[in-house]
Coordinates of N, CA and C in Angstrom, one line a residue:
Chain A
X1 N 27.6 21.9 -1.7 CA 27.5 20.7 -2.5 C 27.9 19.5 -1.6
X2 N 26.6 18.6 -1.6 CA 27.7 17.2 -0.9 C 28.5 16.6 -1.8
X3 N 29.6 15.9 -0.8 CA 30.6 15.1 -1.2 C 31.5 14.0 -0.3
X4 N 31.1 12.8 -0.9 CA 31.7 11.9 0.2 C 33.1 11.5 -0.9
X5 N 34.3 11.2 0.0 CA 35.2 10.9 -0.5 C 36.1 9.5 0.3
X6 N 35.9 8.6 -0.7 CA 36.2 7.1 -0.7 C 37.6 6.9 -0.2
X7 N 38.4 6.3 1.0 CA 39.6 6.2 0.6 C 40.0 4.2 1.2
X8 N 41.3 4.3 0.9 CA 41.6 2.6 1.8 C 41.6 1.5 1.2
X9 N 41.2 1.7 0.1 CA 40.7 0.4 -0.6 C 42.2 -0.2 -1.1
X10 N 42.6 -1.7 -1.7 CA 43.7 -2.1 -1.8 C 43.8 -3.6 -2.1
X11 N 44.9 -4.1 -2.6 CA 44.9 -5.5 -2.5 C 45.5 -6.1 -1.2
X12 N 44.7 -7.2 -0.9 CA 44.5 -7.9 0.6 C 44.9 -9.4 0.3
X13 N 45.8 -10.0 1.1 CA 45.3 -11.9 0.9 C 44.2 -11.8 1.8
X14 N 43.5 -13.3 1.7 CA 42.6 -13.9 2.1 C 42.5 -14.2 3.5
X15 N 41.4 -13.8 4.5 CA 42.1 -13.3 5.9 C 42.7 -12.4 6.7
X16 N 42.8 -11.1 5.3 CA 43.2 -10.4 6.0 C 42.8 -9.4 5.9
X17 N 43.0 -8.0 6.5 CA 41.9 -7.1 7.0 C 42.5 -5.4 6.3
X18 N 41.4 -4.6 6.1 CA 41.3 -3.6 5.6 C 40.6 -2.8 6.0
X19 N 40.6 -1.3 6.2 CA 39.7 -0.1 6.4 C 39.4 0.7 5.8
X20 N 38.2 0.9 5.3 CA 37.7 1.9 4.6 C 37.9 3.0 5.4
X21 N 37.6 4.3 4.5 CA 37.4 5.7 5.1 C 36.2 6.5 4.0
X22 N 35.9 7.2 4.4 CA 34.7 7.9 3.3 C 34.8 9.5 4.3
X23 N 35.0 10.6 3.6 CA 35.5 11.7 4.1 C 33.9 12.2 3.6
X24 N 33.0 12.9 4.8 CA 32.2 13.7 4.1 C 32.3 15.0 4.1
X25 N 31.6 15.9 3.2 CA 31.3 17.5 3.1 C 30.2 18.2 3.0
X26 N 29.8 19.0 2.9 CA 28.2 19.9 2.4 C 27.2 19.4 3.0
X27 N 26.9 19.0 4.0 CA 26.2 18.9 4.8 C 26.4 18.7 6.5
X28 N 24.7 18.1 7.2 CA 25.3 18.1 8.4 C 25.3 16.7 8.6
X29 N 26.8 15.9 9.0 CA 27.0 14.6 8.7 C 25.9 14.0 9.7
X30 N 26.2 14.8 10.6 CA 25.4 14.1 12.3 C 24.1 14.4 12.6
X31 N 23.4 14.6 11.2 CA 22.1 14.0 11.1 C 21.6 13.0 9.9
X32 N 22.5 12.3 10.1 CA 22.7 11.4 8.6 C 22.4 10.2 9.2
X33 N 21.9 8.6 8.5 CA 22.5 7.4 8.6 C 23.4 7.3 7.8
X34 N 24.2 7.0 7.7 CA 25.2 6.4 6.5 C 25.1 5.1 6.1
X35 N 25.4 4.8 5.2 CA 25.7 3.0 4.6 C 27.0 3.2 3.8
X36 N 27.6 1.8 3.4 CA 28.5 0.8 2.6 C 27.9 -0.2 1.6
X37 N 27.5 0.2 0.5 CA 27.3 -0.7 -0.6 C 28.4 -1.0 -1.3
X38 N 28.3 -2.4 -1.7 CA 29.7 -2.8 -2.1 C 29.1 -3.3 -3.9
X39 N 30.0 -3.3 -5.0 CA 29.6 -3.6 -6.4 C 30.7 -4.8 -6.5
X40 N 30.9 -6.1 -6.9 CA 31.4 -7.0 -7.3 C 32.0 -6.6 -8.9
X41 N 32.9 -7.0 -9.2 CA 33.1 -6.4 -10.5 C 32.2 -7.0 -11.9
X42 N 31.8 -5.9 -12.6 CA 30.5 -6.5 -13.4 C 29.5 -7.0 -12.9
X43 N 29.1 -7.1 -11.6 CA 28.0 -7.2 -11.0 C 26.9 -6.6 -10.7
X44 N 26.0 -6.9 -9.8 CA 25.3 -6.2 -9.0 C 25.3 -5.2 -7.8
X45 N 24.8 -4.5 -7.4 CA 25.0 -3.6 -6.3 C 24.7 -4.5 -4.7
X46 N 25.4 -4.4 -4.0 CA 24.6 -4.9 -2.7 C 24.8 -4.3 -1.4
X47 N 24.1 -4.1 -0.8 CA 24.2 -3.3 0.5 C 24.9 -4.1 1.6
X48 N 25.4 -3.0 2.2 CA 27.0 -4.2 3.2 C 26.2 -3.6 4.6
X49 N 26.3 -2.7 5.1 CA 25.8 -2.1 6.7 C 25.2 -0.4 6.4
X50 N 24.9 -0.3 7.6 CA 24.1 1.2 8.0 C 24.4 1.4 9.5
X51 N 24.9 2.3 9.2 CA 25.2 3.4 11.2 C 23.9 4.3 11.3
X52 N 23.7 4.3 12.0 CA 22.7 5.2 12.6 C 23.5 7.0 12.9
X53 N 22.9 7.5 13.1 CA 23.3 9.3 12.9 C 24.4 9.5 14.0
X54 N 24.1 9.1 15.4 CA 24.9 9.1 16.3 C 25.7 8.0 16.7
X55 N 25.8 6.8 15.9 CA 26.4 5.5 16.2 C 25.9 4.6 16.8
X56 N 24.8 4.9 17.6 CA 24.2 4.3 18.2 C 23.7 2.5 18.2
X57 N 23.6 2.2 16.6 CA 22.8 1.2 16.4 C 23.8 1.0 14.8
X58 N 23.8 -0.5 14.4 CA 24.2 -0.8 13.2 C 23.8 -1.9 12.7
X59 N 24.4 -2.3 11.5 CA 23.1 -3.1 10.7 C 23.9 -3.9 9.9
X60 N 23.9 -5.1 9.5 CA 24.7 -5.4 8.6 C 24.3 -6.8 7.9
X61 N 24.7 -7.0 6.7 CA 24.0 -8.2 6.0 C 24.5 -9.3 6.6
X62 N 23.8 -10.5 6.3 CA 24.6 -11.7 7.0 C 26.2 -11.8 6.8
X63 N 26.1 -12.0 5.7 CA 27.2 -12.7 5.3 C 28.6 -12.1 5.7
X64 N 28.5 -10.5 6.0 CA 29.7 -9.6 6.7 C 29.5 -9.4 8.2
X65 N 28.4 -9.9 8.7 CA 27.9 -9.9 10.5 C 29.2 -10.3 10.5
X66 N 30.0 -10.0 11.9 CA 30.6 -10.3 12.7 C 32.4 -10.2 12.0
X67 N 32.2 -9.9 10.9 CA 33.8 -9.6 10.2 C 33.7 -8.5 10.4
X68 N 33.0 -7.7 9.4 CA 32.9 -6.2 9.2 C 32.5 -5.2 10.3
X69 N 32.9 -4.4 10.6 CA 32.3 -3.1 11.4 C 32.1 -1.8 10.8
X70 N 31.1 -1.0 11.2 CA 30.7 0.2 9.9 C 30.9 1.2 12.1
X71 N 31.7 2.1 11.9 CA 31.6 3.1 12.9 C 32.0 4.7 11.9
X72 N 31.6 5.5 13.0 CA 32.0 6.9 12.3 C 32.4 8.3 13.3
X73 N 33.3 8.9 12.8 CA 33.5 10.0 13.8 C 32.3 11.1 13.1
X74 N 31.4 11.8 13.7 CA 30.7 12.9 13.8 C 31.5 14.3 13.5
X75 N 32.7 14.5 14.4 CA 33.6 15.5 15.0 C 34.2 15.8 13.3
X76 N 34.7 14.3 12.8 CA 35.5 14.8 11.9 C 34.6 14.2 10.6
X77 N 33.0 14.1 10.6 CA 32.6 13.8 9.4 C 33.2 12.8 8.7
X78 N 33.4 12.0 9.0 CA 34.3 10.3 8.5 C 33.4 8.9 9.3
X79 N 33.0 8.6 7.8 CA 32.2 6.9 7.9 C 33.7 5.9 7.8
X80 N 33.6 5.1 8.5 CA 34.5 3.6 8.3 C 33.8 2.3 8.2
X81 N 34.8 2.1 7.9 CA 34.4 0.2 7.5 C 35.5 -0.7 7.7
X82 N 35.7 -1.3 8.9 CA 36.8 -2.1 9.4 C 36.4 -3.5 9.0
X83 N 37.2 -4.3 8.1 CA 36.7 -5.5 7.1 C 38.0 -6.3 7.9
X84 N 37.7 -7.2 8.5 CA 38.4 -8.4 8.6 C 38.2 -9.5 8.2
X85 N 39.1 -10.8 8.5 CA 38.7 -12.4 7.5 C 38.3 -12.1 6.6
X86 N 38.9 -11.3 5.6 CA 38.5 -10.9 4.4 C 38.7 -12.0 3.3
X87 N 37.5 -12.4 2.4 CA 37.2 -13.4 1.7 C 37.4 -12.6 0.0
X88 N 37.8 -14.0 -0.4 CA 37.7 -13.8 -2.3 C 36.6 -13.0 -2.5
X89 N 35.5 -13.4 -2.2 CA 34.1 -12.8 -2.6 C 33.7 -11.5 -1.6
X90 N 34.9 -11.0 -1.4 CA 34.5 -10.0 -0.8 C 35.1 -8.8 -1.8
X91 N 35.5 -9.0 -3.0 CA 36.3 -8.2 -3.6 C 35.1 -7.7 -4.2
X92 N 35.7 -6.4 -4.2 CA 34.3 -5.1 -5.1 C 35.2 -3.9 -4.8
X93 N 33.8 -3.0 -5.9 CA 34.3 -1.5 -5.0 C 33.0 -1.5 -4.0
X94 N 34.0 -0.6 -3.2 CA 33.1 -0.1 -1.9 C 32.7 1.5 -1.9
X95 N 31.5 1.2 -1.9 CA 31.0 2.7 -1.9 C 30.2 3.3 -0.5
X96 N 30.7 4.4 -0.5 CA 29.7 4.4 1.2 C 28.7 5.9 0.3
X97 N 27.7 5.6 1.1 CA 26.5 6.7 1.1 C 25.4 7.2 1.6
X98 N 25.2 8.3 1.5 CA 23.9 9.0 2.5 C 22.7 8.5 2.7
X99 N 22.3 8.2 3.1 CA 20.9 7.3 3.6 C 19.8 8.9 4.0
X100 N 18.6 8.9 3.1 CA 18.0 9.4 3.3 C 16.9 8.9 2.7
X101 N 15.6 8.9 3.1 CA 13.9 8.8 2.4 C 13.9 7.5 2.1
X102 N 14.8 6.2 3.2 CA 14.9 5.1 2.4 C 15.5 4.8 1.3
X103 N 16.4 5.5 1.5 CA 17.4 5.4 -0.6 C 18.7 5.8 -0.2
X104 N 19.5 6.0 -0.7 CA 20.6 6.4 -1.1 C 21.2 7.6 -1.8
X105 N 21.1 8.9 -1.3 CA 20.7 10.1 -2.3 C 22.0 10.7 -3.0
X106 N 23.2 10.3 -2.1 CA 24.6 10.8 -2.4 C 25.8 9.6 -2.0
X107 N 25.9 9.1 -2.8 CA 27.1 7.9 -3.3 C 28.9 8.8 -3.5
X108 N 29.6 8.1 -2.7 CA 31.5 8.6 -3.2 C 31.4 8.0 -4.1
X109 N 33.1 8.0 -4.6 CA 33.5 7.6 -5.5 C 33.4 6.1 -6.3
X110 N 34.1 5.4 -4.9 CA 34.3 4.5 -4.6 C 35.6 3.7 -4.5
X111 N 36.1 2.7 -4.0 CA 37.1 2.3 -3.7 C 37.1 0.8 -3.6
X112 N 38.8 0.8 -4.4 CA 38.1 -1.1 -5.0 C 39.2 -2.0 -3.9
X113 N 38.6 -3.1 -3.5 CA 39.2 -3.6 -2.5 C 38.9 -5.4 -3.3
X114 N 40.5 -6.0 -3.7 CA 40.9 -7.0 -4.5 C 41.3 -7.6 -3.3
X115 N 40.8 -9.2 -2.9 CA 41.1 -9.9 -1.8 C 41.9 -10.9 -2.7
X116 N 42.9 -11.4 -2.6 CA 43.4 -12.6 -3.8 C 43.1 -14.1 -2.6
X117 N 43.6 -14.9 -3.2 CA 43.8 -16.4 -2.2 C 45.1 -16.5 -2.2
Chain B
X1 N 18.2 -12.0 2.4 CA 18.2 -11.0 1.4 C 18.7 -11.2 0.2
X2 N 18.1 -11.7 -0.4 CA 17.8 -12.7 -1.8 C 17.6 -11.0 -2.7
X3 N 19.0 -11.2 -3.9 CA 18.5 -9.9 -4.8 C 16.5 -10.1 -5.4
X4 N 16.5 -8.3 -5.8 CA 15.3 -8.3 -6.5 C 15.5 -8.6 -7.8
X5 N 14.7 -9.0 -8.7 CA 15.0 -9.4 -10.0 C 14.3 -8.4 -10.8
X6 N 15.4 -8.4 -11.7 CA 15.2 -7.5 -12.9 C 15.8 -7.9 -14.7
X7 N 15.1 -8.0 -15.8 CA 15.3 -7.9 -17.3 C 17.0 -7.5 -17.1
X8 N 17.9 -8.6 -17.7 CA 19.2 -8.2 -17.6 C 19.5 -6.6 -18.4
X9 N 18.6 -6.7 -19.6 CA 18.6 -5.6 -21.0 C 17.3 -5.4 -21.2
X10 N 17.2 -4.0 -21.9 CA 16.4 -3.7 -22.7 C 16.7 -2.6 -23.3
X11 N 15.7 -2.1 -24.5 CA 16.5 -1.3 -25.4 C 15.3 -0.7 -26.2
X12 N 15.4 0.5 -26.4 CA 14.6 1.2 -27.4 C 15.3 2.2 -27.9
X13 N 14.6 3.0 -29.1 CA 15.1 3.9 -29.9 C 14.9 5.5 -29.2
X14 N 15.8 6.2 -29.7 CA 15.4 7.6 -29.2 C 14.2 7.9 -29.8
X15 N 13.3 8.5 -28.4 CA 12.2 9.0 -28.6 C 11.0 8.0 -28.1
X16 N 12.1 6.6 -28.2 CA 10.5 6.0 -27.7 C 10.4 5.2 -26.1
X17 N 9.9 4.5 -25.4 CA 10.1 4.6 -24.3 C 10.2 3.3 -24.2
X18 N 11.3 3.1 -22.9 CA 11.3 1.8 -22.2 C 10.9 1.4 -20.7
X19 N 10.3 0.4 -20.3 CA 10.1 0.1 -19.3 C 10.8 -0.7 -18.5
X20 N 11.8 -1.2 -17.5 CA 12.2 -1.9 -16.8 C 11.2 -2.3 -14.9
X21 N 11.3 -3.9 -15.5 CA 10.7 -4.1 -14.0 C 11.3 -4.7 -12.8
X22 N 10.8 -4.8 -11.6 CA 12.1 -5.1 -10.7 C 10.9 -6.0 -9.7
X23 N 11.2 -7.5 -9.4 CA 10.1 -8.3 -8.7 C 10.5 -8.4 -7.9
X24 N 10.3 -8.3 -6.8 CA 10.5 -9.2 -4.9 C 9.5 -9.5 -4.3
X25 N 9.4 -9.8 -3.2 CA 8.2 -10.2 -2.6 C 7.7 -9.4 -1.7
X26 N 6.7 -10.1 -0.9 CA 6.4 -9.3 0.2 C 6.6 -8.7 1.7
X27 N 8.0 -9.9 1.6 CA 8.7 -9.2 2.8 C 9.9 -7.7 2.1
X28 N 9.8 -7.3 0.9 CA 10.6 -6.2 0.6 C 9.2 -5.4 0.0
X29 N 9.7 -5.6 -1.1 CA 9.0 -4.2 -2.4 C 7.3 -4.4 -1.9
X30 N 6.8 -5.8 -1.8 CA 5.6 -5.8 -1.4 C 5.2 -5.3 -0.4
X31 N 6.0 -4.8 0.7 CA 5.7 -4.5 2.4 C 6.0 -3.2 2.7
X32 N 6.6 -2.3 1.0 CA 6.6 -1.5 1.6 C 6.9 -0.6 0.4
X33 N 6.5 0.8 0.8 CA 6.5 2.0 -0.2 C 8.3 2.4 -0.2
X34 N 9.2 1.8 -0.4 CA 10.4 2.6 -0.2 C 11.3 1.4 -1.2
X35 N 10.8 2.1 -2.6 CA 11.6 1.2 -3.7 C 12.3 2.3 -4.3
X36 N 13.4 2.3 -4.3 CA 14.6 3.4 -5.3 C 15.2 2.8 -6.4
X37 N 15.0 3.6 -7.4 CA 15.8 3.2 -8.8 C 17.3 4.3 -8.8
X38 N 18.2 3.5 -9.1 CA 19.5 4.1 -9.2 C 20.3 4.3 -11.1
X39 N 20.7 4.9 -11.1 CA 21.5 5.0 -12.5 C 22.7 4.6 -12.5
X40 N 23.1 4.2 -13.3 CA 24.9 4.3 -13.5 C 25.7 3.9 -14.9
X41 N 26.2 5.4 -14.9 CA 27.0 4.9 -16.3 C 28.3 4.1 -15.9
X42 N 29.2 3.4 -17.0 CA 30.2 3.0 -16.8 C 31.4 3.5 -16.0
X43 N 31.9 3.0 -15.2 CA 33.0 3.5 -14.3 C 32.6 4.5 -13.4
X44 N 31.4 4.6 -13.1 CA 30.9 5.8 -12.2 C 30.2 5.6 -10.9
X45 N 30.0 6.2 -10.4 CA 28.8 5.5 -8.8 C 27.7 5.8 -9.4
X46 N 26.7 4.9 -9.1 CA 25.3 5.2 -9.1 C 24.7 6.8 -8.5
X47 N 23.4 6.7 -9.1 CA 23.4 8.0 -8.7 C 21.5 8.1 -8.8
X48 N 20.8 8.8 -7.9 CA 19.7 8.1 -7.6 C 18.7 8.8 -8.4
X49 N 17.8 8.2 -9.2 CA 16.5 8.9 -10.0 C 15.5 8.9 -9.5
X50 N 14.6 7.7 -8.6 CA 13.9 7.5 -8.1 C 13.8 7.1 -6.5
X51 N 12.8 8.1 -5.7 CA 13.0 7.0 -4.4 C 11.4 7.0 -4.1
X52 N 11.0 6.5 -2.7 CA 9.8 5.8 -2.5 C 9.1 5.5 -3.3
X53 N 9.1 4.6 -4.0 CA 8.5 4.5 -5.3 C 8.5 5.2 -7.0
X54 N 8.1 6.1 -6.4 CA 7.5 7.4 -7.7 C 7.8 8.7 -7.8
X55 N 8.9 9.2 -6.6 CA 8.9 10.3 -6.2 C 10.5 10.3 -7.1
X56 N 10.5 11.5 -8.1 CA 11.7 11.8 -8.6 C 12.7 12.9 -7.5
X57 N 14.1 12.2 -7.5 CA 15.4 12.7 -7.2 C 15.3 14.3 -7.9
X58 N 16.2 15.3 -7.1 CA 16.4 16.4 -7.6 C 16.6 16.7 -8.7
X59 N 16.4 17.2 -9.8 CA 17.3 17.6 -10.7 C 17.0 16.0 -11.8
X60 N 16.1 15.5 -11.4 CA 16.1 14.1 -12.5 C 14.9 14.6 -13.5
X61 N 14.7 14.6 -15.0 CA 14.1 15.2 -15.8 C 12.7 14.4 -15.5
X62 N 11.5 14.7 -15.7 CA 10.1 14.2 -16.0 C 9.6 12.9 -16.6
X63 N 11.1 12.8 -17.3 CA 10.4 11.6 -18.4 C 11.0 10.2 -17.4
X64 N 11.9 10.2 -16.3 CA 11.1 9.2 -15.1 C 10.1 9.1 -14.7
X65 N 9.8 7.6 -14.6 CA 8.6 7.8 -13.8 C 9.0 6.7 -13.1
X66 N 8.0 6.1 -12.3 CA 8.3 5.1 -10.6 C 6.9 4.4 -10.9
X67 N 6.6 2.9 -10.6 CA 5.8 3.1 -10.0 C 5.5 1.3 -9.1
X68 N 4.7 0.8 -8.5 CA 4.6 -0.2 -8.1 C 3.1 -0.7 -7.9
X69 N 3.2 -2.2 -8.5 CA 2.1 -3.0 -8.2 C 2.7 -4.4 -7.5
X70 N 1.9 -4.2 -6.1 CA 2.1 -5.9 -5.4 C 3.9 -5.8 -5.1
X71 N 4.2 -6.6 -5.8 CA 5.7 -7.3 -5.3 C 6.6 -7.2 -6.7
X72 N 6.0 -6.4 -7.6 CA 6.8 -5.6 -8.5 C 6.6 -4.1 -9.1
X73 N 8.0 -3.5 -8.9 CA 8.4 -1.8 -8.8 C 8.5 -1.7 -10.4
X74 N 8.3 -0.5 -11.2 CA 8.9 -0.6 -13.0 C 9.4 0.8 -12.6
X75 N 10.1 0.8 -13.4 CA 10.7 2.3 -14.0 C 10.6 2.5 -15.2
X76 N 10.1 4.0 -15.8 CA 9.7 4.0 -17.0 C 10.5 4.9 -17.9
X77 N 11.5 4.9 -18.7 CA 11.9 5.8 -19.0 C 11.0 6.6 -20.6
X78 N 10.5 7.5 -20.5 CA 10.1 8.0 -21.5 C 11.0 8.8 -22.6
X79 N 10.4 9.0 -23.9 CA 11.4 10.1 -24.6 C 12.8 9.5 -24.8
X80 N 13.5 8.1 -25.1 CA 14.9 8.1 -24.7 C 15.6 9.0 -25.3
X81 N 16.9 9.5 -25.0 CA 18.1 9.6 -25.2 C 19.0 9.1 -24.8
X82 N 20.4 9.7 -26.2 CA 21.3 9.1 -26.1 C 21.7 8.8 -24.6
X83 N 21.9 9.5 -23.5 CA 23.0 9.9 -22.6 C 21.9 8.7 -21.3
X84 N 20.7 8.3 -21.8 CA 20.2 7.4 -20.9 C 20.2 5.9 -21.2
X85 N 21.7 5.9 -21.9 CA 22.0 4.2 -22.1 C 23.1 4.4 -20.5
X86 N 22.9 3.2 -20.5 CA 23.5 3.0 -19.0 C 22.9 1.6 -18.3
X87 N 23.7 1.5 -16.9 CA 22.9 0.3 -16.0 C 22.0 1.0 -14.9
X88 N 20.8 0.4 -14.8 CA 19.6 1.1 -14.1 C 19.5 -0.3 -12.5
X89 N 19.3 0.1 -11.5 CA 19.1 -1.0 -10.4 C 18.2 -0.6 -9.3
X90 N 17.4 -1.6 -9.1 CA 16.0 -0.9 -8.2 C 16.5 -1.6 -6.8
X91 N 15.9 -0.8 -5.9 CA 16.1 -1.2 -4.5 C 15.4 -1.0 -3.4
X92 N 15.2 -1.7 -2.1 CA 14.1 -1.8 -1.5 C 14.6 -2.3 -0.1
X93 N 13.8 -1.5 0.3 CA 13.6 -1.6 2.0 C 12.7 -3.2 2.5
X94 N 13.8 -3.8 3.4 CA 13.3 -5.4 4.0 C 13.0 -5.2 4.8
X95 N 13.3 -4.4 5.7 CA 12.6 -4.4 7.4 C 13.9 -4.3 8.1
X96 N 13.9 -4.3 9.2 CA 14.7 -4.0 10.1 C 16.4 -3.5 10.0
X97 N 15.5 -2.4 9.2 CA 16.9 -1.4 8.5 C 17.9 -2.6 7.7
X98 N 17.4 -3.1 6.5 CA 18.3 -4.4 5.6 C 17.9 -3.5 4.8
X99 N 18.4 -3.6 3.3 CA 18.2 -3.3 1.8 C 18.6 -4.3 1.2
X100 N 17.6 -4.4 -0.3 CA 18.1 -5.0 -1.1 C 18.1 -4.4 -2.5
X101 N 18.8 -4.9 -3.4 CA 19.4 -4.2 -4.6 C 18.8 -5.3 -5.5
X102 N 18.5 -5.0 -6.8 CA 18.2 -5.8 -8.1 C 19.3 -6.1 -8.5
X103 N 19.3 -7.1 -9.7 CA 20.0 -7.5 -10.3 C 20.9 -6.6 -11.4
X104 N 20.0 -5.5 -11.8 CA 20.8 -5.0 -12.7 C 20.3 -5.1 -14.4
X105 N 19.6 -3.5 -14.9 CA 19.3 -3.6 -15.8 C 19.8 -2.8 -17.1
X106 N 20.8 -3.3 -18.3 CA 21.3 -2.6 -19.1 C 20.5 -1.6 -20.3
X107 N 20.6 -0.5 -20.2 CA 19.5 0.3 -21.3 C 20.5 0.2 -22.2
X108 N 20.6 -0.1 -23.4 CA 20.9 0.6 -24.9 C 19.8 1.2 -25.6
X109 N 20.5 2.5 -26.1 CA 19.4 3.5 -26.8 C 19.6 2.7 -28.2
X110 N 19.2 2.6 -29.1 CA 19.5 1.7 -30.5 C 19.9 2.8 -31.6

C-alpha cells in the first residue's frame, strides 16, 4: 500500500524558515517525481514544486522560486521542502505527493505550517 | 499561473446528476490532454478521481466521468450519493513541468 507521511510543519514568525519531511512507503520512491501542494486555509489547492525521480531537475512556482527548495533522499525514501523568508501568505497545509500520468495519484496527510507577523 | 476557474457550489439530489466545469486557457487545459479532478472531504487530503482528462483513478466507481472541450474540462458526477458531498478541484498541466489547480468546487447532495 502507498503511504507518504507528512512531518515538520509548525508555527514560524515572518522570515523565518522551516522543513518539511514526507516519509514514503509501498513503492519504488526512485522512480517517482514527487511534488508539494500547499492548501491555504479554506482555500484552494496550489502546487508549490516538483523533483524529478533522481533529483536531477526541479520546478517551482514563482512566487516560492528562490525561498523554497524541494530535494529528496532516494536511499531513505524522504521528499523535503526547505521554506525560508517565510511569508504570512505562505501559511497552509503542506502536502507532498506522487506525481504520476500528469496528476497526483497519492497525497500524505498533510502538515500545517502557520507563519504569524 | 493564474488558478483554473470553477462554480464555487453545486448541488443535486440523490440519484440525479451533477456537472461541475473547470475553464483555463490555452496555455493549460487547452494545450493539453492532462486535466485531473481531485476529491476531498473535510479535514482530509485530496484524493484523485480523474486524470488525463476522462481516464478514472483506481477503485473510483463509473458514475465519474471526465471530459474536455477547448479550454474547458467538466466532471460529471452521475447517480449522487450521500458520501459524494464534498470539495471537487480540477487541475492541469502548463508546460514546463508547472500545474495548476481550480478554484474549488462544493457538492451538496440535497
Amino acid at each position: 500500500e502507498v503511504q507518504l507521511v507528512d512531518s515538520g510543519g509548525g508555527l514560524v514568525q515572518s522570515g523565518g524558515s522551516l522543513r518539511l519531511s514526507c516519509e514514503a512507503s509501498g513503492f519504488s520512491f526512485n522512480n517517482y517525481y514527487m511534488r508539494w501542494v500547499r492548501q491555504s486555509p479554506g482555500k484552494g489547492l496550489e502546487w508549490v514544486a516538483t523533483i524529478k525521480e533522481d533529483g536531477s531537475e526541479e520546478y517551482y512556482r514563482d512566487s516560492v522560486r528562490g525561498r523554497f527548495t524541494i530535494s529528496r533522499d532516494n536511499a531513505k525514501s524522504s521528499l523535503y521542502l526547505q521554506m525560508n523568508s517565510l511569508r504570512v501568505d505562505d501559511t497552509a497545509v503542506y502536502y507532498c505527493a506522487r506525481a504520476s500520468n500528469y496528476a497526483s495519484d497519492h497525497w500524505g496527510q498533510g502538515t500545517l505550517v502557520t507563519v504569524s507577523s | 499561473q493564474s488558478a483554473l476557474t470553477q462554480p464555487p457550489s453545486a448541488s443535486g439530489s440523490p440519484g440525479q446528476s451533477v456537472a461541475i466545469s473547470c475553464t483555463g486557457t490555452s496555455s493549460d487545459i487547452g494545450g493539453y490532454n492532462y486535466v485531473s479532478w481531485y476529491q476531498q472531504h473535510p479535514g482530509k487530503a485530496p484524493k484523485i478521481i480523474i486524470h488525463e482528462v476522462s481516464k478514472r483513478s483506481s477503485g473510483v466507481p463509473d458514475r465519474f466521468s471526465g471530459s474536455k472541450s477547448g479550454n474547458t474540462a467538466s466532471l460529471t458526477v452521475s447517480g449522487l450519493q450521500a458520501e459524494d458531498e464534498a470539495d471537487y478541484f480540477c487541475s492541469s498541466y502548463a508546460g514546463s513541468n508547472i500545474f495548476v489547480f481550480g478554484t474549488g468546487t462544493t457538492v451538496t447532495v440535497l
